[in-house]
PDB file of C-alpha atoms in Angstrom:
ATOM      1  CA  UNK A1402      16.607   7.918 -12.639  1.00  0.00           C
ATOM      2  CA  UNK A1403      15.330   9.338  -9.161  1.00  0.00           C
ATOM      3  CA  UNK A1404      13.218   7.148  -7.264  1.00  0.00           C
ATOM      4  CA  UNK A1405       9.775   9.184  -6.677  1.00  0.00           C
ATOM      5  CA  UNK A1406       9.953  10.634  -3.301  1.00  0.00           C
ATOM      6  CA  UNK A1407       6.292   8.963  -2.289  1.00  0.00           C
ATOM      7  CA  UNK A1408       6.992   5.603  -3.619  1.00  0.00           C
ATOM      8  CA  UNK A1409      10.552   6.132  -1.049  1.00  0.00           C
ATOM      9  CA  UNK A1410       8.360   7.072   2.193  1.00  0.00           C
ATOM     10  CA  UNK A1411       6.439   4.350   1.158  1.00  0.00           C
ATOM     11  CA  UNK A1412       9.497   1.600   1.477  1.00  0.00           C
ATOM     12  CA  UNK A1413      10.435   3.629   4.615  1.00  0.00           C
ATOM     13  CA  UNK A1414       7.100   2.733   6.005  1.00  0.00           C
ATOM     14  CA  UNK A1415       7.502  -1.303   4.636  1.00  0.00           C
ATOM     15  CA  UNK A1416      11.167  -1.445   6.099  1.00  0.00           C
ATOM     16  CA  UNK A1417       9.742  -0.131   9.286  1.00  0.00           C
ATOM     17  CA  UNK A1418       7.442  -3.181   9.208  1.00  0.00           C
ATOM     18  CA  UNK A1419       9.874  -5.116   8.760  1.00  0.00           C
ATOM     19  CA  UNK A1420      12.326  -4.092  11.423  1.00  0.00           C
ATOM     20  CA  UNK A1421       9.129  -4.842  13.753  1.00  0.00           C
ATOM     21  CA  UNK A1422       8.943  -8.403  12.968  1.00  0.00           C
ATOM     22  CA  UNK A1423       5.678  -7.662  10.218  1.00  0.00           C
ATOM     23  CA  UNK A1424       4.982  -8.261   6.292  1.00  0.00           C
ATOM     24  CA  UNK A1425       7.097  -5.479   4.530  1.00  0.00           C
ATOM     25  CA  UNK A1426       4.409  -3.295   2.842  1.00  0.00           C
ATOM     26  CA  UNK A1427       3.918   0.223   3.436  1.00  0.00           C
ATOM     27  CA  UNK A1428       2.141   3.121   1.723  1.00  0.00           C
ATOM     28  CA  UNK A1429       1.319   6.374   1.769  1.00  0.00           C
ATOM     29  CA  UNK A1430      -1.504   8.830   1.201  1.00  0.00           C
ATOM     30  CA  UNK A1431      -0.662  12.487  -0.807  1.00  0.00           C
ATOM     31  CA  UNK A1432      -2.782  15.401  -0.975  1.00  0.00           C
ATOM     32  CA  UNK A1433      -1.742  18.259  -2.746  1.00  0.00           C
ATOM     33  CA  UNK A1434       1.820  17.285  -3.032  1.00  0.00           C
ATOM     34  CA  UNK A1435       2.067  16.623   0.611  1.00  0.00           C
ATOM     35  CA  UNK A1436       1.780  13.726   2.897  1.00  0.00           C
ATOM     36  CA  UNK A1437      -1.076  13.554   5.035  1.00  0.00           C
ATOM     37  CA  UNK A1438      -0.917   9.310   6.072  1.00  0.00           C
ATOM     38  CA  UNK A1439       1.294   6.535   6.705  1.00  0.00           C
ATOM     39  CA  UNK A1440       0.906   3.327   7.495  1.00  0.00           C
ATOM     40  CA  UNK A1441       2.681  -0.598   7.283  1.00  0.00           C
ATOM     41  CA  UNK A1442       1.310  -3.657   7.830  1.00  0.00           C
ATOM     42  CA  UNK A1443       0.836  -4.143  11.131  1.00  0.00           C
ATOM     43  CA  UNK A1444      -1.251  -7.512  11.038  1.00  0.00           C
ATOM     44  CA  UNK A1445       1.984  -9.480  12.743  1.00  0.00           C
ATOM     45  CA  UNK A1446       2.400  -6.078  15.143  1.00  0.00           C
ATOM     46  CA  UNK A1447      -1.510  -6.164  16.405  1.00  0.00           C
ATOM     47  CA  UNK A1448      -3.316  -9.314  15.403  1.00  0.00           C
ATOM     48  CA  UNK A1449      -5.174  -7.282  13.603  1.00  0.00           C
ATOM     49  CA  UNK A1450      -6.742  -9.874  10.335  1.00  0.00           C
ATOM     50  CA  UNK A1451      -7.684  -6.101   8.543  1.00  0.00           C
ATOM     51  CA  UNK A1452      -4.347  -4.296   9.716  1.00  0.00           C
ATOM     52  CA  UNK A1453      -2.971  -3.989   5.806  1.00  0.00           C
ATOM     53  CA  UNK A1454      -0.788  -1.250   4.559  1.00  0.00           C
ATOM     54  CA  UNK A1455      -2.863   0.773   2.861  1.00  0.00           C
ATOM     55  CA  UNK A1456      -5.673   0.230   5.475  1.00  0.00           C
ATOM     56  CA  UNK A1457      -2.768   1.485   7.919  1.00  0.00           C
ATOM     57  CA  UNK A1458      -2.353   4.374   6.485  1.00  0.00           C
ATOM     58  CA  UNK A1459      -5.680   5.531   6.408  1.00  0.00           C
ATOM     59  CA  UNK A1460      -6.559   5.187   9.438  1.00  0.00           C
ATOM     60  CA  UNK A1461      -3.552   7.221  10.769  1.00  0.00           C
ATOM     61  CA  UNK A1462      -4.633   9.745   8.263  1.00  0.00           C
ATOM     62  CA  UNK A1463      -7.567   9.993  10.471  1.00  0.00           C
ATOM     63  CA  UNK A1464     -10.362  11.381   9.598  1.00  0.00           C
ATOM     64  CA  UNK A1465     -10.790  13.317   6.350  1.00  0.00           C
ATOM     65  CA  UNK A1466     -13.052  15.515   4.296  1.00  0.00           C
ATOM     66  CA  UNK A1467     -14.632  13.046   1.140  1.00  0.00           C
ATOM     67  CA  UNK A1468     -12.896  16.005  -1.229  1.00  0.00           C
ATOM     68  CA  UNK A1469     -10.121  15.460   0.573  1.00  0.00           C
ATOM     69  CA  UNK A1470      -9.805  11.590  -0.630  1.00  0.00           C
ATOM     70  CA  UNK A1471     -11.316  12.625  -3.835  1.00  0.00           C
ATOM     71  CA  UNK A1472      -8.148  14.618  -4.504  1.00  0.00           C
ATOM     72  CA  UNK A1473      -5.697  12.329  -3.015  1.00  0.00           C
ATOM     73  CA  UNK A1474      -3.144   9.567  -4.231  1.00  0.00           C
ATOM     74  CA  UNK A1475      -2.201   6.502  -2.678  1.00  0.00           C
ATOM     75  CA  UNK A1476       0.752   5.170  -3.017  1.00  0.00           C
ATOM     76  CA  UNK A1477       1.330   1.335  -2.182  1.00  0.00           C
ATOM     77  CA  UNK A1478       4.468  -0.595  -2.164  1.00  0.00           C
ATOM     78  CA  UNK A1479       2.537  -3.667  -3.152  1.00  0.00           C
ATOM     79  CA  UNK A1480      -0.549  -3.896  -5.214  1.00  0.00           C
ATOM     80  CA  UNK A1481      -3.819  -3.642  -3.141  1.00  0.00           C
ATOM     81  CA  UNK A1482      -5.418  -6.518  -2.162  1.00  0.00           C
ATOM     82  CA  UNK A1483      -9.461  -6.801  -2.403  1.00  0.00           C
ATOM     83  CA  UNK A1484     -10.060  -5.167   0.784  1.00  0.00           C
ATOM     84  CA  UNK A1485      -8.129  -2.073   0.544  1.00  0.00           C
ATOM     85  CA  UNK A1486      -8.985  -1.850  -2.796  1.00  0.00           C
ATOM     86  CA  UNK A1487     -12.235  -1.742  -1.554  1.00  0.00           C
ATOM     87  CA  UNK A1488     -11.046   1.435   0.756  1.00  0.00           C
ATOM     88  CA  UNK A1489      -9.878   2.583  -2.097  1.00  0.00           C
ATOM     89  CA  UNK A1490     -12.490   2.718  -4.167  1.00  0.00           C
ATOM     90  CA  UNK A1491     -15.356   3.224  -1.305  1.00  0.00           C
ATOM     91  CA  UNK A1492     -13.369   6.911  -0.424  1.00  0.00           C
ATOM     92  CA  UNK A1493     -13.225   7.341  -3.877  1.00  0.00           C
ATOM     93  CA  UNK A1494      -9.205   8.164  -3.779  1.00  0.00           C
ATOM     94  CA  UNK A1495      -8.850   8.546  -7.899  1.00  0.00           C
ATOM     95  CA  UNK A1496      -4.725   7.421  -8.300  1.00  0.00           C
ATOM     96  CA  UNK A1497      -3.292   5.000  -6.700  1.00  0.00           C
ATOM     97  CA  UNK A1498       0.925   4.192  -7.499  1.00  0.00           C
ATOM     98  CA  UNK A1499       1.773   0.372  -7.264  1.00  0.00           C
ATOM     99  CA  UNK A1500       5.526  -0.331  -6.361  1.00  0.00           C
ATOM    100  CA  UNK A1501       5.312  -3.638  -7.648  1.00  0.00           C
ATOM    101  CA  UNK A1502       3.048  -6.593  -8.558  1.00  0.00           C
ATOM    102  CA  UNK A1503       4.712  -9.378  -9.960  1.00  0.00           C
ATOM    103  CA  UNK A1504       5.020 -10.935  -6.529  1.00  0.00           C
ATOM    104  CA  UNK A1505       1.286 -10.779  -5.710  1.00  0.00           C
ATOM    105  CA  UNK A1506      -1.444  -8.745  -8.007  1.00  0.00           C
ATOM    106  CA  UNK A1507      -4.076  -7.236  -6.440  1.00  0.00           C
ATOM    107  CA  UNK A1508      -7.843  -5.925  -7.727  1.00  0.00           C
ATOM    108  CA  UNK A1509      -5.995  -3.675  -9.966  1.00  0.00           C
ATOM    109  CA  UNK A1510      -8.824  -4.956 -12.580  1.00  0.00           C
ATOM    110  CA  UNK A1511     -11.838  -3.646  -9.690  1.00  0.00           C
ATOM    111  CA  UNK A1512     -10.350  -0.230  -9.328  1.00  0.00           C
ATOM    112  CA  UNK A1513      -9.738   0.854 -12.410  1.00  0.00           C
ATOM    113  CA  UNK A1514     -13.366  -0.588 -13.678  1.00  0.00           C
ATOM    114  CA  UNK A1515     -14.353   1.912 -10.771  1.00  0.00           C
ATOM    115  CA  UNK A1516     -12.495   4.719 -12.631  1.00  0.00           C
ATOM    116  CA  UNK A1517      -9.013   4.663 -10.463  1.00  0.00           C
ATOM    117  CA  UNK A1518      -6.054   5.115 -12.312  1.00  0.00           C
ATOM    118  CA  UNK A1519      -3.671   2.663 -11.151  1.00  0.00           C
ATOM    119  CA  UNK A1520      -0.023   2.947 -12.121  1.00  0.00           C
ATOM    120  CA  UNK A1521       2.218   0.094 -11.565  1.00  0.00           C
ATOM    121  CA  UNK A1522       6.094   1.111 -11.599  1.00  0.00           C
ATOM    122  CA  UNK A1523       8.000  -2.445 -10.601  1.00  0.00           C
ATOM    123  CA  UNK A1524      10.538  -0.953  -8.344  1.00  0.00           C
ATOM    124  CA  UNK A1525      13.431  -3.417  -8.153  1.00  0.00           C
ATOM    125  CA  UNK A1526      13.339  -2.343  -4.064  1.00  0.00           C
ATOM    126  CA  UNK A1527       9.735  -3.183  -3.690  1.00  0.00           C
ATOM    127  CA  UNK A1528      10.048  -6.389  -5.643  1.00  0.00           C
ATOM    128  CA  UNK A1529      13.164  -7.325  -3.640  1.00  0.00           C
ATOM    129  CA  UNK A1530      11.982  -6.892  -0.471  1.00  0.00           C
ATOM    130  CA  UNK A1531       8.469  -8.670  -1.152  1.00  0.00           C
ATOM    131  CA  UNK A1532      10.793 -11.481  -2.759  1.00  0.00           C
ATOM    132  CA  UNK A1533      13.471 -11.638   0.282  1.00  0.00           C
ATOM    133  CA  UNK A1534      10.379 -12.133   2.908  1.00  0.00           C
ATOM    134  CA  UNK A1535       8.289 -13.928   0.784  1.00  0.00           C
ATOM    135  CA  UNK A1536      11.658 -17.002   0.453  1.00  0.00           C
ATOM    136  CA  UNK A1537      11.966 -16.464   4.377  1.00  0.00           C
ATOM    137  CA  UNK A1538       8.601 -16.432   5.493  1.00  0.00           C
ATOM    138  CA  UNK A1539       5.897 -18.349   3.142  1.00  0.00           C
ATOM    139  CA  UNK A1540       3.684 -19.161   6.065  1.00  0.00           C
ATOM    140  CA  UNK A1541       3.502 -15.814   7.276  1.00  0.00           C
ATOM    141  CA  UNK A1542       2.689 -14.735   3.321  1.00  0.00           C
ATOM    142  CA  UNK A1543       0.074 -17.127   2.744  1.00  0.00           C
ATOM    143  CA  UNK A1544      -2.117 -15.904   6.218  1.00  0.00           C
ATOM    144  CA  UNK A1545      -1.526 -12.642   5.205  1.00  0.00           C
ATOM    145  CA  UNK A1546      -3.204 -12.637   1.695  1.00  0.00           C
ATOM    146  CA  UNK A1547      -5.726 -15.382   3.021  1.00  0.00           C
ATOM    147  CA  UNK A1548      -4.706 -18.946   1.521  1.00  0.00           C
TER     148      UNK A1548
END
């Protein structure tokens, strides 16, 4: 089986998180079979409290047209947590592809009451890595998702 090519930049983007001493989550925003955003959390990297993945990655996508977002998929090596769900769903962005959520599950119930199709693929890498730092680092974890 070959590993979608979106879901890969999107590890690339957690790994580089990693490697910089953050939460290994990374994702990626496609429009029209090309990728237009990328982003990692860089909460650790800034001291940023709202400096999530997907969050991230929009905002290096900069600034965009609403059809732009309305035609767009994100793809998230984690499931989204409330507030970039909320992103999600405020830019109206209609797909969103979840590496994995076993280790934490986001508002996958908000968006797709909001009409996003959310596809969840548990990619042994995603579920590793989230698994490897999670062991290593529950302190870290625990701020991140806000307990």
């Amino acid at each position: 089986m070959t590993k979608d090519l979106y879901l890969q930049a999107a590890i690339e983007q957690a790994r580089k998180s990693l490697a910089e001493g953050g939460i290994p989550i990374g994702s990626v925003l496609v429009h029209e079979g090309r990728i237009i955003g990328r982003g990692h959390n860089c909460r650790v990297q800034t001291g940023s409290a709202i400096d999530h993945g997907e969050m991230n990655c929009l905002r290096n996508a900069g600034r965009l047209p609403a059809k732009v977002y309305r035609n767009s998929t994100i793809y998230s090596t984690l499931s989204p947590c409330p507030m970039c769900s909320g992103a999600i769903v405020l830019y109206k962005i209609p797909r969103v592809v979840v590496g994995e959520n076993q280790t934490f599950l986001g508002a996958e119930d908000y968006m797709r009451s909001q009409g996003v199709q959310v596809e969840v693929v548990q990619d042994p890498e995603c579920i590793q890595l989230m698994t490897d730092f999670i062991q290593a680092n529950p302190d870290l974890w625990n701020e991140d998702i806000g307990v």
